[in-house]
PDB file of C-alpha atoms in Angstrom:
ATOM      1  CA  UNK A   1       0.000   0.000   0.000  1.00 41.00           C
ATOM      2  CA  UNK A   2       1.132   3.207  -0.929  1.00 52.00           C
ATOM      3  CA  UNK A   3      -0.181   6.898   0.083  1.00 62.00           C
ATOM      4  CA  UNK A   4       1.357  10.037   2.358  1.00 76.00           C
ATOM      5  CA  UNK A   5      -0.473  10.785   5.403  1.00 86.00           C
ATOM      6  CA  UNK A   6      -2.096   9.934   8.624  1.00 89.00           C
ATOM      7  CA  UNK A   7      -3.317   5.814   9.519  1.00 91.00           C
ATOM      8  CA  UNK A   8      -4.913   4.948  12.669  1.00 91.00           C
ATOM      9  CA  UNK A   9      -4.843   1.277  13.457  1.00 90.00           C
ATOM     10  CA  UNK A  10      -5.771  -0.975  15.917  1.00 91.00           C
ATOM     11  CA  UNK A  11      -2.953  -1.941  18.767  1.00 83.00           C
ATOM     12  CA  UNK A  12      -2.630  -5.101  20.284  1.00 85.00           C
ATOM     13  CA  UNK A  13      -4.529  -4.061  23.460  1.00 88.00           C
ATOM     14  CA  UNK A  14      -7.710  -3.141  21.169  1.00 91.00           C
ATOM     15  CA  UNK A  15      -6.791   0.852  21.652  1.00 93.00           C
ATOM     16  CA  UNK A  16      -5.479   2.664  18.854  1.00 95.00           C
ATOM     17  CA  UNK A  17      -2.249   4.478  17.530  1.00 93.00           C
ATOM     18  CA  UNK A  18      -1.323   6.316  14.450  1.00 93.00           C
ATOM     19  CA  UNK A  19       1.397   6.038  11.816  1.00 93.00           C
ATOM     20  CA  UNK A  20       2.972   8.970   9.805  1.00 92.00           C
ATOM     21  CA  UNK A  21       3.870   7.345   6.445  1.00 91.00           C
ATOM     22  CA  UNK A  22       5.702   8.748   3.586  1.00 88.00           C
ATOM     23  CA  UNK A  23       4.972   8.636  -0.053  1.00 86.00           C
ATOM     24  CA  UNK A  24       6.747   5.712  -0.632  1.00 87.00           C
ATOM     25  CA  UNK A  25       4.368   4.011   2.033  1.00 87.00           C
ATOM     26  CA  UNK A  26       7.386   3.534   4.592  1.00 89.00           C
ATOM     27  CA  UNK A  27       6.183   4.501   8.352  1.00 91.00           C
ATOM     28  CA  UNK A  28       8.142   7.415   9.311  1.00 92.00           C
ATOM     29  CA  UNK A  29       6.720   7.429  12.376  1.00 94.00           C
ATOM     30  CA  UNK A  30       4.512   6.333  15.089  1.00 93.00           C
ATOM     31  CA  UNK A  31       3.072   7.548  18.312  1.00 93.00           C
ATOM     32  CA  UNK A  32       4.085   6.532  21.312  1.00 89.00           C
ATOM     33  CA  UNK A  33       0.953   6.487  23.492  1.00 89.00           C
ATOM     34  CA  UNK A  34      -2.511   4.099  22.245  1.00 90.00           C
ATOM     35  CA  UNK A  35      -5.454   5.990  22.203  1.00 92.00           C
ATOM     36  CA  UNK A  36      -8.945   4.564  23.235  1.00 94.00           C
ATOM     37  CA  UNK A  37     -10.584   5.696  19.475  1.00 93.00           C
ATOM     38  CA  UNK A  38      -9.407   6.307  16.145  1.00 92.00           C
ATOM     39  CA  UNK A  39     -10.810   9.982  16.523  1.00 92.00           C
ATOM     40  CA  UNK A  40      -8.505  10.458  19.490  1.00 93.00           C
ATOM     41  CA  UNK A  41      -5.824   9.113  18.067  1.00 92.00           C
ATOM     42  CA  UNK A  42      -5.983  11.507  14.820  1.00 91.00           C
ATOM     43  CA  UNK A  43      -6.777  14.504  17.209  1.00 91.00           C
ATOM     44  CA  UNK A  44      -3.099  13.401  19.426  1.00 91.00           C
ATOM     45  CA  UNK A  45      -1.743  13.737  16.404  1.00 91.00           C
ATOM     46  CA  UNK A  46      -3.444  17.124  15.189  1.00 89.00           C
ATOM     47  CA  UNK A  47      -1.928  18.436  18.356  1.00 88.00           C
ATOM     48  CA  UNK A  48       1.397  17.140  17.354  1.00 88.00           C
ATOM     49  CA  UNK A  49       1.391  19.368  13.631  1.00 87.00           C
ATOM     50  CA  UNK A  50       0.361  22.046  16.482  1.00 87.00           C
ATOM     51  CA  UNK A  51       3.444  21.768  18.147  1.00 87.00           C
ATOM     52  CA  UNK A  52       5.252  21.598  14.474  1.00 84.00           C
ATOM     53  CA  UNK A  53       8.805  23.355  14.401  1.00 85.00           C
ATOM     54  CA  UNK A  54       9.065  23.145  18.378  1.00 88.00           C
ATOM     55  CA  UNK A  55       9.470  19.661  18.100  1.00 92.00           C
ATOM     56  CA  UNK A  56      12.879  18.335  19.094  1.00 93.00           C
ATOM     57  CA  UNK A  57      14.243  14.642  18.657  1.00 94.00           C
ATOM     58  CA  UNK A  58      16.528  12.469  21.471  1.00 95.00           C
ATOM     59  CA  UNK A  59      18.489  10.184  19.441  1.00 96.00           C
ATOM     60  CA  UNK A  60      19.764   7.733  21.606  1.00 95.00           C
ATOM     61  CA  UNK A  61      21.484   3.616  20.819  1.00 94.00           C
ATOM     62  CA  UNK A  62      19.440   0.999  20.805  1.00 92.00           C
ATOM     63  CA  UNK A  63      19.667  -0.817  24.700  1.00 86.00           C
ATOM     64  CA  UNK A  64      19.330  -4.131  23.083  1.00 83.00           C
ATOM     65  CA  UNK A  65      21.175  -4.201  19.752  1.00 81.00           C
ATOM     66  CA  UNK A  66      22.569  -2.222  17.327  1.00 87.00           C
ATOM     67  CA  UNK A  67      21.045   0.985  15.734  1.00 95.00           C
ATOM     68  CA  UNK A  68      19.799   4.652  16.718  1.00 97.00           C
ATOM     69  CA  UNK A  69      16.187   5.843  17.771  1.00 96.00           C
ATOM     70  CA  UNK A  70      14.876   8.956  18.249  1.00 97.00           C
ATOM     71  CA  UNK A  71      12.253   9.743  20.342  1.00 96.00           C
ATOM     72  CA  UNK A  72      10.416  13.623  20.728  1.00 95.00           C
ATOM     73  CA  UNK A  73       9.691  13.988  24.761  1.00 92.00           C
ATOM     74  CA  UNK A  74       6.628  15.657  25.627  1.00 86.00           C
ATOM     75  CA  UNK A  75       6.647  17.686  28.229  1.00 82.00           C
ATOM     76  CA  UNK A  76       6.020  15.483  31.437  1.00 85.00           C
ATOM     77  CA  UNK A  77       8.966  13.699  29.436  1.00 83.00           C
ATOM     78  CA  UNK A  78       6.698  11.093  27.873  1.00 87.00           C
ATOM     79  CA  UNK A  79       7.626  10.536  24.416  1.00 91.00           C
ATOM     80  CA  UNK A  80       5.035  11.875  22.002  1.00 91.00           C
ATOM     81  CA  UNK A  81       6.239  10.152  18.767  1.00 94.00           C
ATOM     82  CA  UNK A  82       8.841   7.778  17.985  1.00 95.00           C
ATOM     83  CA  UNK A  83      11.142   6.723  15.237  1.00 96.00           C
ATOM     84  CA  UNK A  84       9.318   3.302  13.555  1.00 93.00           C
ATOM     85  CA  UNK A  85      12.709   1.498  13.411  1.00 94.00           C
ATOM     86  CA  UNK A  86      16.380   1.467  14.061  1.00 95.00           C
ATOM     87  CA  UNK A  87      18.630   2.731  12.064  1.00 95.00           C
ATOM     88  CA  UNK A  88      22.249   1.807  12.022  1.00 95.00           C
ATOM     89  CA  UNK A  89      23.798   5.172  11.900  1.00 95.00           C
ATOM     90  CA  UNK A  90      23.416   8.201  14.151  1.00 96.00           C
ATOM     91  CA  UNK A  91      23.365  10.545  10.732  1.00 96.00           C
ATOM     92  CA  UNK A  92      20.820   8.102   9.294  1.00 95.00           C
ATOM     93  CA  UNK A  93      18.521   8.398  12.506  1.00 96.00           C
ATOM     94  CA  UNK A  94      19.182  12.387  12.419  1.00 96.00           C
ATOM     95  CA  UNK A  95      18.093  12.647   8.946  1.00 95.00           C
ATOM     96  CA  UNK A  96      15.203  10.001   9.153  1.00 94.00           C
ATOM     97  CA  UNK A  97      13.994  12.838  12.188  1.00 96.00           C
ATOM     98  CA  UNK A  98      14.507  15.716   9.705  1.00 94.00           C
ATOM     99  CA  UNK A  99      12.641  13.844   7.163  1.00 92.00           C
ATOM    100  CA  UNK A 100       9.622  13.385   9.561  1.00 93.00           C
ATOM    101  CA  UNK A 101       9.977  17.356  10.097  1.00 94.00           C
ATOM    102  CA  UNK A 102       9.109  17.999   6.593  1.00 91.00           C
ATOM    103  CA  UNK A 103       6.454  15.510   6.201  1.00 90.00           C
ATOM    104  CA  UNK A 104       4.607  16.974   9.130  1.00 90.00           C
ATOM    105  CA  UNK A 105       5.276  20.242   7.826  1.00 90.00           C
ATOM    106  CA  UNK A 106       3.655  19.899   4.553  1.00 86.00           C
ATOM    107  CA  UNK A 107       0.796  18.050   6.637  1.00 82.00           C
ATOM    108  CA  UNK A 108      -0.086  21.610   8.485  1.00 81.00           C
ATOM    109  CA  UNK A 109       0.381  23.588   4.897  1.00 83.00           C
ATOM    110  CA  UNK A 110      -2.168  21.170   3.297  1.00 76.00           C
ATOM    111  CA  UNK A 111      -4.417  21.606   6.753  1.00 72.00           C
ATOM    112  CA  UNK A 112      -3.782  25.430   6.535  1.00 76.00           C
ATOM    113  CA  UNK A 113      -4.843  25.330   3.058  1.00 77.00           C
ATOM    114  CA  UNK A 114      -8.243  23.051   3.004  1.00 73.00           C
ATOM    115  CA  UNK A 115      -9.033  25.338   6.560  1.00 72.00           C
ATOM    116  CA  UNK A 116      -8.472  28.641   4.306  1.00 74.00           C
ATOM    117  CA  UNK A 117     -10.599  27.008   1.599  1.00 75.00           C
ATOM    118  CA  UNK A 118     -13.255  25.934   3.434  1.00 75.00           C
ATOM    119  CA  UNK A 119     -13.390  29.331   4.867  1.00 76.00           C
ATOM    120  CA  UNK A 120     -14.061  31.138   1.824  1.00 79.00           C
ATOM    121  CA  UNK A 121     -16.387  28.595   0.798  1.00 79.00           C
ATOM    122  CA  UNK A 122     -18.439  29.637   3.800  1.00 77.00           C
ATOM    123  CA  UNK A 123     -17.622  33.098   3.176  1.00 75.00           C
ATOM    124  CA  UNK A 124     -18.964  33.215  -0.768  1.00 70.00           C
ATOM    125  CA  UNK A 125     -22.073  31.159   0.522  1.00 67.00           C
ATOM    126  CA  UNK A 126     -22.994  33.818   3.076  1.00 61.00           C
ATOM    127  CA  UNK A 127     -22.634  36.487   0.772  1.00 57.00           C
ATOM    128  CA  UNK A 128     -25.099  35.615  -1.973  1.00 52.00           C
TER     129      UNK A 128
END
């Protein structure tokens, strides 16, 4: 399956958690907490594209094996999203983070740009 964008899916436990997946359909990213509905899940990660260019990564090694994560701490210092692999260089894991920056990036342009439309939508509607 291919497609940029948002999933929800079911975890293990029967809650729900979202993936970030690029165009190529690789996850770039998941979140860390499950959700009890796929609504709450996609708003989690509305307030993610929120938080946007204040987002910082924690790259750290793997505990168990070889490879880099990197993880974005929220602010209690529970991690909000999280790398969906390990990757066997620290530049690779840096650059799989920027990567994730951009997608989510172009994720609140699009949003900005559907809100904006919808907007005038409402706006021409009103007016005649």
């Amino acid at each position: 399956m291919r497609g940029e964008g948002l999933f929800t899916e079911r975890a293990p436990n029967g809650r729900f958690q979202w993936q970030l997946k690029a165009m190529n359909g690789r996850v770039v990213a998941v979140s860390s907490s499950v959700h009890e509905s796929s609504g709450d899940a996609e708003r989690a990660f509305a307030e993610l594209v929120a938080l946007g260019p204040a987002l910082v990564a924690r790259i750290t090694h793997v505990r168990d094996g070889l490879g880099w994560t990197w993880v974005v701490p929220g602010p209690r210092g529970n991690p909000l999203v999280k790398s969906s692999r390990a990757y066997e260089r620290y530049a690779t894991c840096q650059n799989a983070f920027r990567r994730f920056m951009a997608l989510l990036a172009r994720m609140s342009e699009a949003a900005e740009a559907a809100g904006a439309a919808a907007a005038a939508a409402a706006g021409s509607e009103g007016g005649s």
